[in-house]
C-alpha cells in the first residue's frame, strides 16, 4: 500500500480497560499486525493492540481512510469501535513563519483559522473569542477552518479558547499575538494531525476464521479478503 501505518503506530496507546476481554480465551492470541489479502488494488492494515485499542488504515486509488479506537471480542467475533479514547485535541498558536495570511480581516470581524500547518483545516472546533474588556463571542470552525465572529471596532482581541465541538471539557486558552490582534485574524494549530481525519466507520465486525479475520458483512467489499498476520519466519 502506498502509505504505511508506521506513523499511526507511533501514537501513544489509548487507555482502554481490559476487564471485559480478559475472560475470553481467544483474546490473548488476537493482538498483532494484520494485512488485508485478496482484494485487488486495495491495501489495508489493522493493528490490534494488547491494551484493547486498534489502529486501522485503508488505501485504494487516491483515497486513504483511517480509524482508531477500541476492539472487543465475544466468541468468534471481533468488533472495532471507533473513538478517541476520551482524549481531546490540543492546540497552539501558529508561528509567524507558518502563516500564509496576506491581509487583515474585514472591519468588524474577528477570524480564527484552525488547522495543521501545510496539511489542511480542521472543522468542528468551538472557538471562544475574548476581548480586553471581557466581552466574548463564540463560533465553530467550518470546512475551511475559519471561525468568524462580529466585534465592535472599539474592542481588542486578547485571547481565544478552543475545544472540540460538543466536548464537555474546559476551553484551552491561548493568547493572541499583538500583530494578529491588530489585524483581527489569527491561526491556531492542532498539535496532532490525526484530528484532521475523520473516522472511516463507527463499528466494524470481523469474524475469527482459519488464517485470520474476515469482515462480517457480505455487502462490504473488504469481506472478499482476509486480514492475516505475516507468516512467521522459520
C-alpha atoms as a PDB file:
ATOM      1  CA  UNK A   1       0.000   0.000   0.000  1.00  0.00           C
ATOM      2  CA  UNK A   2       1.178   3.484  -0.731  1.00  0.00           C
ATOM      3  CA  UNK A   3       1.038   4.737   2.845  1.00  0.00           C
ATOM      4  CA  UNK A   4       2.407   2.983   5.873  1.00  0.00           C
ATOM      5  CA  UNK A   5       0.702   2.657   9.192  1.00  0.00           C
ATOM      6  CA  UNK A   6       4.006   3.384  10.939  1.00  0.00           C
ATOM      7  CA  UNK A   7       3.062   6.962  11.737  1.00  0.00           C
ATOM      8  CA  UNK A   8      -0.161   5.824  13.329  1.00  0.00           C
ATOM      9  CA  UNK A   9       1.568   3.128  15.318  1.00  0.00           C
ATOM     10  CA  UNK A  10       3.874   5.711  16.868  1.00  0.00           C
ATOM     11  CA  UNK A  11       0.900   7.328  18.609  1.00  0.00           C
ATOM     12  CA  UNK A  12       0.601   6.787  22.332  1.00  0.00           C
ATOM     13  CA  UNK A  13      -1.643   3.876  23.295  1.00  0.00           C
ATOM     14  CA  UNK A  14      -5.143   4.726  24.432  1.00  0.00           C
ATOM     15  CA  UNK A  15      -6.039   3.710  27.958  1.00  0.00           C
ATOM     16  CA  UNK A  16      -8.917   1.269  27.473  1.00  0.00           C
ATOM     17  CA  UNK A  17      -9.942  -1.238  30.170  1.00  0.00           C
ATOM     18  CA  UNK A  18      -9.151  -4.889  29.561  1.00  0.00           C
ATOM     19  CA  UNK A  19     -11.502  -6.493  32.074  1.00  0.00           C
ATOM     20  CA  UNK A  20     -14.274  -7.140  29.570  1.00  0.00           C
ATOM     21  CA  UNK A  21     -11.920  -9.077  27.308  1.00  0.00           C
ATOM     22  CA  UNK A  22      -9.772 -10.928  29.797  1.00  0.00           C
ATOM     23  CA  UNK A  23     -12.293 -13.730  30.307  1.00  0.00           C
ATOM     24  CA  UNK A  24     -12.453 -14.657  26.613  1.00  0.00           C
ATOM     25  CA  UNK A  25      -9.979 -17.453  25.828  1.00  0.00           C
ATOM     26  CA  UNK A  26      -9.495 -16.248  22.224  1.00  0.00           C
ATOM     27  CA  UNK A  27      -8.390 -12.747  23.228  1.00  0.00           C
ATOM     28  CA  UNK A  28      -4.700 -13.467  24.066  1.00  0.00           C
ATOM     29  CA  UNK A  29      -3.956 -14.779  20.564  1.00  0.00           C
ATOM     30  CA  UNK A  30      -5.643 -11.944  18.684  1.00  0.00           C
ATOM     31  CA  UNK A  31      -3.359  -8.924  19.214  1.00  0.00           C
ATOM     32  CA  UNK A  32      -0.942  -8.270  16.381  1.00  0.00           C
ATOM     33  CA  UNK A  33      -0.470  -6.645  12.991  1.00  0.00           C
ATOM     34  CA  UNK A  34      -2.776  -7.822  10.184  1.00  0.00           C
ATOM     35  CA  UNK A  35      -2.620  -7.124   6.452  1.00  0.00           C
ATOM     36  CA  UNK A  36      -5.540  -7.397   4.025  1.00  0.00           C
ATOM     37  CA  UNK A  37      -5.185 -10.104   1.383  1.00  0.00           C
ATOM     38  CA  UNK A  38      -7.360 -10.955  -1.593  1.00  0.00           C
ATOM     39  CA  UNK A  39      -8.825  -7.552  -2.504  1.00  0.00           C
ATOM     40  CA  UNK A  40      -7.443  -6.160  -5.763  1.00  0.00           C
ATOM     41  CA  UNK A  41      -5.886  -2.677  -5.797  1.00  0.00           C
ATOM     42  CA  UNK A  42      -6.672  -2.166  -2.113  1.00  0.00           C
ATOM     43  CA  UNK A  43      -4.226  -2.069   0.751  1.00  0.00           C
ATOM     44  CA  UNK A  44      -5.361  -2.213   4.334  1.00  0.00           C
ATOM     45  CA  UNK A  45      -3.674  -2.790   7.673  1.00  0.00           C
ATOM     46  CA  UNK A  46      -5.075  -3.497  11.117  1.00  0.00           C
ATOM     47  CA  UNK A  47      -3.210  -3.386  14.402  1.00  0.00           C
ATOM     48  CA  UNK A  48      -4.916  -4.947  17.417  1.00  0.00           C
ATOM     49  CA  UNK A  49      -3.023  -3.811  20.499  1.00  0.00           C
ATOM     50  CA  UNK A  50      -2.771  -5.730  23.737  1.00  0.00           C
ATOM     51  CA  UNK A  51      -4.227  -2.785  25.634  1.00  0.00           C
ATOM     52  CA  UNK A  52      -7.529  -3.229  23.780  1.00  0.00           C
ATOM     53  CA  UNK A  53      -7.108  -0.430  21.233  1.00  0.00           C
ATOM     54  CA  UNK A  54      -6.705  -0.647  17.462  1.00  0.00           C
ATOM     55  CA  UNK A  55      -5.363   1.310  14.507  1.00  0.00           C
ATOM     56  CA  UNK A  56      -6.812   0.678  11.025  1.00  0.00           C
ATOM     57  CA  UNK A  57      -5.850   2.120   7.656  1.00  0.00           C
ATOM     58  CA  UNK A  58      -7.034   1.560   4.088  1.00  0.00           C
ATOM     59  CA  UNK A  59      -5.762   2.882   0.767  1.00  0.00           C
ATOM     60  CA  UNK A  60      -7.241   2.490  -2.707  1.00  0.00           C
ATOM     61  CA  UNK A  61      -6.696   4.743  -5.708  1.00  0.00           C
ATOM     62  CA  UNK A  62      -6.315   8.294  -4.435  1.00  0.00           C
ATOM     63  CA  UNK A  63      -8.359   7.603  -1.313  1.00  0.00           C
ATOM     64  CA  UNK A  64      -6.951   6.988   2.150  1.00  0.00           C
ATOM     65  CA  UNK A  65      -9.096   6.187   5.166  1.00  0.00           C
ATOM     66  CA  UNK A  66      -8.302   5.529   8.813  1.00  0.00           C
ATOM     67  CA  UNK A  67      -9.961   4.648  12.085  1.00  0.00           C
ATOM     68  CA  UNK A  68      -8.832   4.075  15.650  1.00  0.00           C
ATOM     69  CA  UNK A  69     -10.467   3.209  18.931  1.00  0.00           C
ATOM     70  CA  UNK A  70     -11.271   0.115  20.998  1.00  0.00           C
ATOM     71  CA  UNK A  71     -11.593  -3.541  19.954  1.00  0.00           C
ATOM     72  CA  UNK A  72     -13.783  -6.062  21.721  1.00  0.00           C
ATOM     73  CA  UNK A  73     -14.084  -9.825  21.376  1.00  0.00           C
ATOM     74  CA  UNK A  74     -17.025 -12.108  22.101  1.00  0.00           C
ATOM     75  CA  UNK A  75     -16.822 -15.723  20.958  1.00  0.00           C
ATOM     76  CA  UNK A  76     -15.544 -15.721  17.382  1.00  0.00           C
ATOM     77  CA  UNK A  77     -16.468 -12.061  16.748  1.00  0.00           C
ATOM     78  CA  UNK A  78     -14.128  -9.101  17.000  1.00  0.00           C
ATOM     79  CA  UNK A  79     -15.764  -5.671  16.921  1.00  0.00           C
ATOM     80  CA  UNK A  80     -13.827  -2.490  16.198  1.00  0.00           C
ATOM     81  CA  UNK A  81     -15.442   0.547  17.835  1.00  0.00           C
ATOM     82  CA  UNK A  82     -14.024   3.831  16.590  1.00  0.00           C
ATOM     83  CA  UNK A  83     -13.467   6.639  19.083  1.00  0.00           C
ATOM     84  CA  UNK A  84     -10.912   8.961  20.629  1.00  0.00           C
ATOM     85  CA  UNK A  85     -10.496   7.055  23.874  1.00  0.00           C
ATOM     86  CA  UNK A  86     -11.552  10.053  25.908  1.00  0.00           C
ATOM     87  CA  UNK A  87      -8.710  12.205  24.569  1.00  0.00           C
ATOM     88  CA  UNK A  88      -9.221  15.726  23.270  1.00  0.00           C
ATOM     89  CA  UNK A  89      -7.177  17.719  20.725  1.00  0.00           C
ATOM     90  CA  UNK A  90      -4.543  20.173  21.917  1.00  0.00           C
ATOM     91  CA  UNK A  91      -3.827  23.477  20.197  1.00  0.00           C
ATOM     92  CA  UNK A  92      -1.090  26.085  19.846  1.00  0.00           C
ATOM     93  CA  UNK A  93      -0.735  29.428  18.068  1.00  0.00           C
ATOM     94  CA  UNK A  94       0.713  29.294  14.560  1.00  0.00           C
ATOM     95  CA  UNK A  95       4.274  30.587  14.288  1.00  0.00           C
ATOM     96  CA  UNK A  96       4.576  33.656  12.062  1.00  0.00           C
ATOM     97  CA  UNK A  97       6.767  31.603   9.699  1.00  0.00           C
ATOM     98  CA  UNK A  98       3.841  29.207   9.243  1.00  0.00           C
ATOM     99  CA  UNK A  99       1.345  31.937   8.438  1.00  0.00           C
ATOM    100  CA  UNK A 100       0.028  32.487   4.919  1.00  0.00           C
ATOM    101  CA  UNK A 101      -2.283  35.367   5.801  1.00  0.00           C
ATOM    102  CA  UNK A 102      -1.878  38.233   3.356  1.00  0.00           C
ATOM    103  CA  UNK A 103      -4.296  40.867   4.703  1.00  0.00           C
ATOM    104  CA  UNK A 104      -6.256  41.800   7.835  1.00  0.00           C
ATOM    105  CA  UNK A 105      -9.793  40.615   8.459  1.00  0.00           C
ATOM    106  CA  UNK A 106     -12.644  42.859   7.360  1.00  0.00           C
ATOM    107  CA  UNK A 107     -13.542  45.632   9.760  1.00  0.00           C
ATOM    108  CA  UNK A 108     -15.934  44.427  12.418  1.00  0.00           C
ATOM    109  CA  UNK A 109     -14.912  40.772  12.054  1.00  0.00           C
ATOM    110  CA  UNK A 110     -12.530  38.612  14.058  1.00  0.00           C
ATOM    111  CA  UNK A 111     -11.289  35.454  12.347  1.00  0.00           C
ATOM    112  CA  UNK A 112      -9.709  32.370  13.912  1.00  0.00           C
ATOM    113  CA  UNK A 113      -8.244  29.858  11.471  1.00  0.00           C
ATOM    114  CA  UNK A 114      -7.876  26.320  12.829  1.00  0.00           C
ATOM    115  CA  UNK A 115      -5.824  23.573  11.172  1.00  0.00           C
ATOM    116  CA  UNK A 116      -2.429  21.941  10.842  1.00  0.00           C
ATOM    117  CA  UNK A 117       0.421  23.808   9.078  1.00  0.00           C
ATOM    118  CA  UNK A 118       0.808  22.779   5.421  1.00  0.00           C
ATOM    119  CA  UNK A 119      -1.714  19.936   5.783  1.00  0.00           C
ATOM    120  CA  UNK A 120      -5.126  21.495   5.996  1.00  0.00           C
ATOM    121  CA  UNK A 121      -8.002  22.966   8.016  1.00  0.00           C
ATOM    122  CA  UNK A 122      -9.872  21.473  10.963  1.00  0.00           C
ATOM    123  CA  UNK A 123     -13.628  21.850  11.119  1.00  0.00           C
ATOM    124  CA  UNK A 124     -15.766  21.396  14.199  1.00  0.00           C
ATOM    125  CA  UNK A 125     -13.672  23.384  16.672  1.00  0.00           C
ATOM    126  CA  UNK A 126     -15.518  25.696  19.061  1.00  0.00           C
ATOM    127  CA  UNK A 127     -13.610  28.959  19.400  1.00  0.00           C
ATOM    128  CA  UNK A 128     -14.395  31.461  22.140  1.00  0.00           C
ATOM    129  CA  UNK A 129     -13.058  34.947  21.345  1.00  0.00           C
ATOM    130  CA  UNK A 130     -12.319  37.196  24.331  1.00  0.00           C
ATOM    131  CA  UNK A 131     -11.710  40.947  24.177  1.00  0.00           C
ATOM    132  CA  UNK A 132      -9.669  43.058  26.601  1.00  0.00           C
ATOM    133  CA  UNK A 133     -12.945  44.396  28.013  1.00  0.00           C
ATOM    134  CA  UNK A 134     -14.082  40.869  28.853  1.00  0.00           C
ATOM    135  CA  UNK A 135     -16.631  40.748  26.045  1.00  0.00           C
ATOM    136  CA  UNK A 136     -16.810  37.285  24.405  1.00  0.00           C
ATOM    137  CA  UNK A 137     -18.264  35.681  21.296  1.00  0.00           C
ATOM    138  CA  UNK A 138     -18.229  32.080  20.095  1.00  0.00           C
ATOM    139  CA  UNK A 139     -18.108  30.421  16.669  1.00  0.00           C
ATOM    140  CA  UNK A 140     -17.481  26.936  15.248  1.00  0.00           C
ATOM    141  CA  UNK A 141     -14.784  26.398  12.605  1.00  0.00           C
ATOM    142  CA  UNK A 142     -16.241  25.329   9.244  1.00  0.00           C
ATOM    143  CA  UNK A 143     -14.808  23.187   6.441  1.00  0.00           C
ATOM    144  CA  UNK A 144     -12.091  25.724   5.547  1.00  0.00           C
ATOM    145  CA  UNK A 145     -11.058  26.021   9.212  1.00  0.00           C
ATOM    146  CA  UNK A 146     -12.471  29.522   9.734  1.00  0.00           C
ATOM    147  CA  UNK A 147     -14.406  30.551  12.823  1.00  0.00           C
ATOM    148  CA  UNK A 148     -15.709  34.124  12.499  1.00  0.00           C
ATOM    149  CA  UNK A 149     -17.483  36.497  14.885  1.00  0.00           C
ATOM    150  CA  UNK A 150     -18.506  40.147  14.793  1.00  0.00           C
ATOM    151  CA  UNK A 151     -16.909  42.554  17.239  1.00  0.00           C
ATOM    152  CA  UNK A 152     -17.096  46.371  17.552  1.00  0.00           C
ATOM    153  CA  UNK A 153     -14.050  48.332  16.386  1.00  0.00           C
ATOM    154  CA  UNK A 154     -13.541  49.542  19.980  1.00  0.00           C
ATOM    155  CA  UNK A 155     -12.731  46.008  21.195  1.00  0.00           C
ATOM    156  CA  UNK A 156      -9.231  44.499  21.241  1.00  0.00           C
ATOM    157  CA  UNK A 157      -8.757  40.727  20.914  1.00  0.00           C
ATOM    158  CA  UNK A 158      -6.594  39.265  23.706  1.00  0.00           C
ATOM    159  CA  UNK A 159      -7.109  35.502  23.766  1.00  0.00           C
ATOM    160  CA  UNK A 160      -9.018  32.582  22.287  1.00  0.00           C
ATOM    161  CA  UNK A 161     -10.355  29.422  23.923  1.00  0.00           C
ATOM    162  CA  UNK A 162     -10.562  26.279  21.793  1.00  0.00           C
ATOM    163  CA  UNK A 163     -12.188  22.885  22.231  1.00  0.00           C
ATOM    164  CA  UNK A 164     -13.789  20.260  20.026  1.00  0.00           C
ATOM    165  CA  UNK A 165     -17.421  20.994  19.188  1.00  0.00           C
ATOM    166  CA  UNK A 166     -19.682  19.207  21.644  1.00  0.00           C
ATOM    167  CA  UNK A 167     -16.883  18.456  24.115  1.00  0.00           C
ATOM    168  CA  UNK A 168     -17.651  18.938  27.795  1.00  0.00           C
ATOM    169  CA  UNK A 169     -14.061  19.839  28.701  1.00  0.00           C
ATOM    170  CA  UNK A 170     -12.774  23.313  29.555  1.00  0.00           C
ATOM    171  CA  UNK A 171     -11.517  25.577  26.796  1.00  0.00           C
ATOM    172  CA  UNK A 172      -7.793  25.587  26.081  1.00  0.00           C
ATOM    173  CA  UNK A 173      -6.937  29.293  26.253  1.00  0.00           C
ATOM    174  CA  UNK A 174      -4.243  30.808  24.040  1.00  0.00           C
ATOM    175  CA  UNK A 175      -3.012  34.404  23.967  1.00  0.00           C
ATOM    176  CA  UNK A 176      -3.406  36.148  20.627  1.00  0.00           C
ATOM    177  CA  UNK A 177      -0.126  37.752  19.443  1.00  0.00           C
ATOM    178  CA  UNK A 178      -0.384  41.583  19.273  1.00  0.00           C
ATOM    179  CA  UNK A 179       0.135  41.721  15.488  1.00  0.00           C
ATOM    180  CA  UNK A 180      -2.601  39.146  14.968  1.00  0.00           C
ATOM    181  CA  UNK A 181      -4.907  41.011  17.337  1.00  0.00           C
ATOM    182  CA  UNK A 182      -4.309  44.245  15.428  1.00  0.00           C
ATOM    183  CA  UNK A 183      -5.242  42.567  12.150  1.00  0.00           C
ATOM    184  CA  UNK A 184      -8.172  40.742  13.790  1.00  0.00           C
ATOM    185  CA  UNK A 185      -7.119  37.412  12.303  1.00  0.00           C
ATOM    186  CA  UNK A 186      -5.099  34.629  13.944  1.00  0.00           C
ATOM    187  CA  UNK A 187      -4.359  30.963  13.272  1.00  0.00           C
ATOM    188  CA  UNK A 188      -4.329  28.074  15.724  1.00  0.00           C
ATOM    189  CA  UNK A 189      -2.733  24.694  15.036  1.00  0.00           C
ATOM    190  CA  UNK A 190      -3.943  21.367  16.342  1.00  0.00           C
ATOM    191  CA  UNK A 191      -0.819  19.613  17.630  1.00  0.00           C
ATOM    192  CA  UNK A 192      -1.668  16.152  16.220  1.00  0.00           C
ATOM    193  CA  UNK A 193      -2.631  15.946  12.544  1.00  0.00           C
ATOM    194  CA  UNK A 194      -4.786  12.841  13.105  1.00  0.00           C
ATOM    195  CA  UNK A 195      -7.578  15.180  14.215  1.00  0.00           C
ATOM    196  CA  UNK A 196      -7.863  16.404  10.622  1.00  0.00           C
ATOM    197  CA  UNK A 197      -9.054  12.968   9.524  1.00  0.00           C
ATOM    198  CA  UNK A 198     -12.499  11.629  10.177  1.00  0.00           C
ATOM    199  CA  UNK A 199     -13.172   8.041  11.237  1.00  0.00           C
ATOM    200  CA  UNK A 200     -13.892   5.692   8.317  1.00  0.00           C
ATOM    201  CA  UNK A 201     -16.500   3.822  10.347  1.00  0.00           C
ATOM    202  CA  UNK A 202     -18.142   3.765  13.751  1.00  0.00           C
ATOM    203  CA  UNK A 203     -18.187  -0.024  14.088  1.00  0.00           C
ATOM    204  CA  UNK A 204     -16.700  -2.851  12.050  1.00  0.00           C
ATOM    205  CA  UNK A 205     -17.338  -6.512  12.867  1.00  0.00           C
ATOM    206  CA  UNK A 206     -14.817  -9.213  11.948  1.00  0.00           C
ATOM    207  CA  UNK A 207     -15.147 -12.963  12.350  1.00  0.00           C
ATOM    208  CA  UNK A 208     -12.246 -15.108  13.538  1.00  0.00           C
ATOM    209  CA  UNK A 209     -11.574 -17.711  10.830  1.00  0.00           C
ATOM    210  CA  UNK A 210      -8.725 -20.007   9.925  1.00  0.00           C
ATOM    211  CA  UNK A 211      -5.784 -17.822   8.967  1.00  0.00           C
ATOM    212  CA  UNK A 212      -7.041 -14.518  10.300  1.00  0.00           C
ATOM    213  CA  UNK A 213     -10.063 -12.214  10.403  1.00  0.00           C
ATOM    214  CA  UNK A 214     -12.842 -11.640   7.857  1.00  0.00           C
ATOM    215  CA  UNK A 215     -15.201  -8.673   7.717  1.00  0.00           C
ATOM    216  CA  UNK A 216     -18.616  -9.967   8.801  1.00  0.00           C
ATOM    217  CA  UNK A 217     -20.655  -8.045   6.225  1.00  0.00           C
ATOM    218  CA  UNK A 218     -21.303  -9.510   2.778  1.00  0.00           C
ATOM    219  CA  UNK A 219     -22.029  -6.050   1.330  1.00  0.00           C
ATOM    220  CA  UNK A 220     -18.654  -4.689   2.411  1.00  0.00           C
ATOM    221  CA  UNK A 221     -16.015  -5.021  -0.293  1.00  0.00           C
ATOM    222  CA  UNK A 222     -13.457  -5.953   2.343  1.00  0.00           C
ATOM    223  CA  UNK A 223     -15.444  -9.125   3.064  1.00  0.00           C
ATOM    224  CA  UNK A 224     -13.870 -10.632  -0.075  1.00  0.00           C
ATOM    225  CA  UNK A 225     -10.483 -10.563   1.588  1.00  0.00           C
ATOM    226  CA  UNK A 226      -8.792 -11.787   4.718  1.00  0.00           C
ATOM    227  CA  UNK A 227      -6.894  -9.860   7.373  1.00  0.00           C
ATOM    228  CA  UNK A 228      -3.930 -12.100   8.099  1.00  0.00           C
ATOM    229  CA  UNK A 229      -0.802 -11.798  10.188  1.00  0.00           C
ATOM    230  CA  UNK A 230       2.532 -12.083   8.339  1.00  0.00           C
ATOM    231  CA  UNK A 231       3.875 -15.616   8.112  1.00  0.00           C
ATOM    232  CA  UNK A 232       6.285 -16.445  10.907  1.00  0.00           C
ATOM    233  CA  UNK A 233       9.915 -16.666   9.913  1.00  0.00           C
ATOM    234  CA  UNK A 234      11.381 -20.167  10.289  1.00  0.00           C
END
